[in-house]
């Protein structure tokens, strides 16, 4: 009986510690808005363009950042049907811009992403595996010119399941870790520059995909994001509303 009480007390203490640690973790609330246009010139080849903007509504520690991130993706897209599966491969230039309200400043980076993705359809379900190799070549945040030009790589892998409840409405859930796999040897680590190795972020997605018509889709999602420091400790937790409007134009 004594051992059971000791075990119960240890479990209760552990739960209290975890709850307290989570309560002390900085938290943010943000809105992300994106619009993507895919122009298909043939059944297999197209051009992908997607601008995006992020806005911070609140944070538990310090003033909110408000408008804090701009994005632009541009590049070719290859699509190939393989029976019940569809292979998609993108190679995109990716501009990342950082308005810094506290300093009245603006920093940016130039990046290239290789994005292979496979979708597999089974009955009313679509299972997706998407890998992003995010390569950074230039980051303005560094002062010495020799540190601005460099190389860093982050691996992202998203696993997603979508249940198409009707022909126009799908319910989706996904998980996506961000892992630094190559860090620049000359520049110090920076969240808006070259990332360090190891697990940096994890995102859990849940949302709805609504086909407004055959070429136009609206996808609002909730994201629970956890960021980690170089020791693997939770650094920040984010709650985001992520909305994407997608338009596909076929010219053939």
Short mmCIF file of C-alpha atoms in Angstrom, two decimals:
data_model
loop_
_atom_site.label_atom_id
_atom_site.label_comp_id
_atom_site.label_asym_id
_atom_site.label_seq_id
_atom_site.Cartn_x
_atom_site.Cartn_y
_atom_site.Cartn_z
CA UNK A 1 0.00 0.00 0.00
CA UNK A 2 2.85 2.37 0.88
CA UNK A 3 4.48 1.78 -2.50
CA UNK A 4 1.20 2.61 -4.26
CA UNK A 5 0.88 5.87 -2.33
CA UNK A 6 4.48 6.80 -3.17
CA UNK A 7 3.88 6.04 -6.86
CA UNK A 8 0.63 8.05 -6.86
CA UNK A 9 2.30 11.01 -5.18
CA UNK A 10 5.21 10.86 -7.64
CA UNK A 11 2.78 10.80 -10.58
CA UNK A 12 0.79 13.72 -9.15
CA UNK A 13 3.99 15.69 -8.58
CA UNK A 14 5.09 15.00 -12.14
CA UNK A 15 1.76 16.15 -13.55
CA UNK A 16 1.87 19.32 -11.46
CA UNK A 17 5.41 20.02 -12.63
CA UNK A 18 4.47 19.51 -16.30
CA UNK A 19 1.38 21.72 -15.93
CA UNK A 20 3.42 24.42 -14.23
CA UNK A 21 6.16 24.27 -16.85
CA UNK A 22 3.59 24.55 -19.65
CA UNK A 23 1.91 27.49 -17.90
CA UNK A 24 5.27 29.29 -17.72
CA UNK A 25 6.09 28.70 -21.41
CA UNK A 26 5.70 31.88 -23.52
CA UNK A 27 2.64 31.72 -25.76
CA UNK A 28 1.62 33.57 -28.92
CA UNK A 29 -1.57 33.98 -30.96
CA UNK A 30 -1.13 34.67 -34.66
CA UNK A 31 -2.97 34.83 -37.97
CA UNK A 32 -1.42 33.59 -41.22
CA UNK A 33 -2.97 34.47 -44.59
CA UNK A 34 -1.86 33.00 -47.93
CA UNK A 35 -3.04 32.95 -51.51
CA UNK A 36 -1.59 30.50 -54.00
CA UNK A 37 -1.98 30.41 -57.75
CA UNK A 38 -1.03 27.33 -59.76
CA UNK A 39 -1.01 27.82 -63.54
CA UNK A 40 -0.85 24.46 -65.33
CA UNK A 41 0.53 24.66 -68.87
CA UNK A 42 0.10 20.90 -69.44
CA UNK A 43 -1.17 17.97 -67.35
CA UNK A 44 2.33 17.63 -65.87
CA UNK A 45 3.96 21.09 -65.77
CA UNK A 46 2.89 24.27 -64.04
CA UNK A 47 4.03 27.45 -62.28
CA UNK A 48 3.44 27.93 -58.55
CA UNK A 49 3.15 31.44 -57.01
CA UNK A 50 2.20 32.04 -53.38
CA UNK A 51 2.47 35.27 -51.35
CA UNK A 52 1.76 35.19 -47.63
CA UNK A 53 1.66 37.42 -44.57
CA UNK A 54 1.70 36.70 -40.82
CA UNK A 55 0.39 38.88 -38.02
CA UNK A 56 0.84 38.43 -34.27
CA UNK A 57 -2.25 39.29 -32.23
CA UNK A 58 -0.86 38.71 -28.75
CA UNK A 59 1.94 37.14 -26.71
CA UNK A 60 2.16 36.26 -23.04
CA UNK A 61 5.55 37.93 -22.58
CA UNK A 62 6.26 41.40 -23.96
CA UNK A 63 4.39 43.43 -26.58
CA UNK A 64 2.93 41.70 -29.62
CA UNK A 65 4.94 41.88 -32.85
CA UNK A 66 1.88 42.65 -35.02
CA UNK A 67 2.93 42.35 -38.71
CA UNK A 68 6.06 40.25 -38.40
CA UNK A 69 6.56 38.07 -41.51
CA UNK A 70 6.22 38.31 -45.31
CA UNK A 71 6.67 35.41 -47.74
CA UNK A 72 6.77 34.80 -51.47
CA UNK A 73 7.18 31.45 -53.23
CA UNK A 74 7.74 31.22 -57.01
CA UNK A 75 8.79 28.22 -59.05
CA UNK A 76 7.97 25.32 -61.37
CA UNK A 77 5.73 22.42 -60.37
CA UNK A 78 5.78 18.89 -61.81
CA UNK A 79 2.73 16.62 -61.39
CA UNK A 80 2.48 12.93 -62.33
CA UNK A 81 -0.43 10.54 -61.79
CA UNK A 82 0.64 7.05 -60.66
CA UNK A 83 -2.55 5.05 -60.33
CA UNK A 84 -4.14 5.89 -56.98
CA UNK A 85 -1.16 8.10 -56.13
CA UNK A 86 -0.13 11.54 -57.38
CA UNK A 87 3.48 12.71 -57.31
CA UNK A 88 4.17 16.45 -57.09
CA UNK A 89 7.62 18.04 -57.13
CA UNK A 90 8.24 21.77 -56.70
CA UNK A 91 11.47 23.76 -56.93
CA UNK A 92 10.79 27.23 -55.55
CA UNK A 93 12.58 30.45 -54.84
CA UNK A 94 11.43 31.57 -51.39
CA UNK A 95 11.68 35.15 -50.10
CA UNK A 96 11.34 35.57 -46.33
CA UNK A 97 10.88 39.11 -44.98
CA UNK A 98 10.89 40.14 -41.32
CA UNK A 99 9.40 43.51 -40.28
CA UNK A 100 10.82 44.21 -36.81
CA UNK A 101 8.43 46.63 -35.15
CA UNK A 102 10.48 47.17 -31.97
CA UNK A 103 13.49 48.40 -33.97
CA UNK A 104 11.66 49.94 -36.97
CA UNK A 105 13.75 47.60 -39.12
CA UNK A 106 13.28 45.05 -41.93
CA UNK A 107 15.43 41.96 -42.47
CA UNK A 108 15.15 39.31 -45.16
CA UNK A 109 16.61 36.09 -46.52
CA UNK A 110 16.84 34.36 -49.91
CA UNK A 111 16.08 30.65 -50.02
CA UNK A 112 15.44 27.76 -52.41
CA UNK A 113 13.12 24.87 -51.55
CA UNK A 114 12.88 21.41 -53.08
CA UNK A 115 9.41 20.04 -52.34
CA UNK A 116 8.57 16.42 -53.25
CA UNK A 117 5.07 15.32 -52.24
CA UNK A 118 3.01 12.19 -52.76
CA UNK A 119 -0.76 11.93 -52.30
CA UNK A 120 -2.44 8.54 -52.08
CA UNK A 121 -6.21 8.21 -52.37
CA UNK A 122 -8.11 5.37 -50.71
CA UNK A 123 -11.89 5.57 -50.87
CA UNK A 124 -12.82 8.92 -49.23
CA UNK A 125 -9.36 9.43 -47.70
CA UNK A 126 -6.23 11.11 -49.07
CA UNK A 127 -2.92 10.43 -47.31
CA UNK A 128 -0.13 12.92 -47.96
CA UNK A 129 3.59 12.80 -47.32
CA UNK A 130 5.39 16.07 -48.11
CA UNK A 131 9.09 16.74 -47.65
CA UNK A 132 10.59 20.24 -47.85
CA UNK A 133 14.34 20.75 -48.14
CA UNK A 134 14.66 24.41 -47.17
CA UNK A 135 18.02 25.91 -48.23
CA UNK A 136 19.09 29.40 -47.11
CA UNK A 137 21.81 31.18 -49.11
CA UNK A 138 21.58 34.80 -47.94
CA UNK A 139 20.44 36.44 -44.69
CA UNK A 140 20.57 40.21 -44.21
CA UNK A 141 20.45 40.03 -40.39
CA UNK A 142 24.22 39.51 -40.11
CA UNK A 143 26.51 42.54 -40.02
CA UNK A 144 29.71 41.24 -41.68
CA UNK A 145 29.15 40.76 -45.43
CA UNK A 146 31.05 37.47 -45.21
CA UNK A 147 28.33 36.08 -42.91
CA UNK A 148 25.37 37.21 -45.01
CA UNK A 149 26.23 34.77 -47.81
CA UNK A 150 26.29 31.20 -46.59
CA UNK A 151 24.39 27.93 -46.50
CA UNK A 152 21.96 26.33 -44.10
CA UNK A 153 19.44 23.54 -44.60
CA UNK A 154 16.27 22.62 -42.73
CA UNK A 155 14.30 19.42 -43.32
CA UNK A 156 10.53 19.50 -42.93
CA UNK A 157 8.33 16.43 -43.29
CA UNK A 158 4.56 16.62 -43.10
CA UNK A 159 2.29 13.60 -42.78
CA UNK A 160 -1.37 14.44 -43.39
CA UNK A 161 -4.69 12.61 -43.61
CA UNK A 162 -7.76 14.17 -45.24
CA UNK A 163 -11.23 12.69 -45.06
CA UNK A 164 -13.50 13.96 -47.83
CA UNK A 165 -16.83 13.99 -46.00
CA UNK A 166 -18.48 15.21 -49.21
CA UNK A 167 -17.12 15.84 -52.69
CA UNK A 168 -16.48 19.49 -51.71
CA UNK A 169 -15.54 19.36 -48.00
CA UNK A 170 -12.51 17.62 -46.53
CA UNK A 171 -11.45 17.39 -42.88
CA UNK A 172 -7.69 17.24 -42.38
CA UNK A 173 -5.11 16.61 -39.68
CA UNK A 174 -1.32 16.72 -39.99
CA UNK A 175 1.98 16.80 -38.13
CA UNK A 176 5.18 18.48 -39.33
CA UNK A 177 8.58 18.62 -37.56
CA UNK A 178 11.31 21.07 -38.63
CA UNK A 179 14.86 19.71 -38.25
CA UNK A 180 18.06 21.63 -38.93
CA UNK A 181 20.43 19.32 -40.81
CA UNK A 182 23.13 21.72 -42.05
CA UNK A 183 24.21 24.91 -40.28
CA UNK A 184 26.47 27.63 -41.62
CA UNK A 185 29.97 27.38 -40.13
CA UNK A 186 30.76 31.12 -40.32
CA UNK A 187 27.54 32.75 -39.07
CA UNK A 188 25.98 32.48 -35.59
CA UNK A 189 22.61 30.77 -35.26
CA UNK A 190 19.57 32.97 -35.88
CA UNK A 191 15.85 32.31 -36.19
CA UNK A 192 15.77 34.76 -39.13
CA UNK A 193 19.07 33.60 -40.62
CA UNK A 194 20.89 30.27 -40.49
CA UNK A 195 19.34 27.73 -38.14
CA UNK A 196 21.29 25.34 -35.89
CA UNK A 197 21.05 21.57 -36.23
CA UNK A 198 18.41 19.55 -34.43
CA UNK A 199 14.66 19.73 -33.86
CA UNK A 200 13.61 23.38 -34.03
CA UNK A 201 9.82 23.32 -34.47
CA UNK A 202 6.85 20.97 -34.54
CA UNK A 203 3.45 21.88 -35.97
CA UNK A 204 0.16 20.05 -35.50
CA UNK A 205 -2.57 21.02 -37.98
CA UNK A 206 -6.32 20.56 -37.97
CA UNK A 207 -8.78 22.11 -40.38
CA UNK A 208 -11.18 22.00 -43.28
CA UNK A 209 -10.62 22.14 -47.03
CA UNK A 210 -13.61 23.55 -48.93
CA UNK A 211 -13.80 23.36 -52.73
CA UNK A 212 -15.73 26.49 -53.63
CA UNK A 213 -15.64 25.35 -57.25
CA UNK A 214 -13.40 22.90 -59.20
CA UNK A 215 -10.56 25.45 -59.42
CA UNK A 216 -10.90 27.38 -56.13
CA UNK A 217 -10.30 25.96 -52.63
CA UNK A 218 -10.41 27.65 -49.22
CA UNK A 219 -8.51 25.93 -46.38
CA UNK A 220 -8.74 27.36 -42.85
CA UNK A 221 -6.64 25.50 -40.26
CA UNK A 222 -5.69 25.70 -36.61
CA UNK A 223 -1.97 25.18 -35.89
CA UNK A 224 -0.43 24.25 -32.56
CA UNK A 225 3.28 25.06 -32.87
CA UNK A 226 6.02 24.18 -30.40
CA UNK A 227 9.50 25.68 -30.77
CA UNK A 228 12.62 24.25 -29.12
CA UNK A 229 16.01 25.61 -28.09
CA UNK A 230 19.31 23.91 -28.92
CA UNK A 231 19.02 21.73 -25.78
CA UNK A 232 15.62 20.39 -26.85
CA UNK A 233 13.65 22.36 -24.28
CA UNK A 234 10.31 23.95 -25.18
CA UNK A 235 10.95 27.62 -25.90
CA UNK A 236 7.54 28.87 -27.03
CA UNK A 237 4.06 27.61 -27.88
CA UNK A 238 1.97 29.19 -30.63
CA UNK A 239 -1.74 29.08 -31.48
CA UNK A 240 -2.37 30.12 -35.10
CA UNK A 241 -5.23 30.53 -37.54
CA UNK A 242 -3.78 29.60 -40.95
CA UNK A 243 -5.96 30.37 -43.98
CA UNK A 244 -5.05 29.59 -47.60
CA UNK A 245 -7.01 30.40 -50.76
CA UNK A 246 -5.84 28.20 -53.66
CA UNK A 247 -6.64 28.79 -57.32
CA UNK A 248 -5.70 26.41 -60.14
CA UNK A 249 -5.75 27.71 -63.72
CA UNK A 250 -5.36 25.31 -66.66
CA UNK A 251 -4.24 26.85 -69.95
CA UNK A 252 -4.27 23.66 -72.06
#
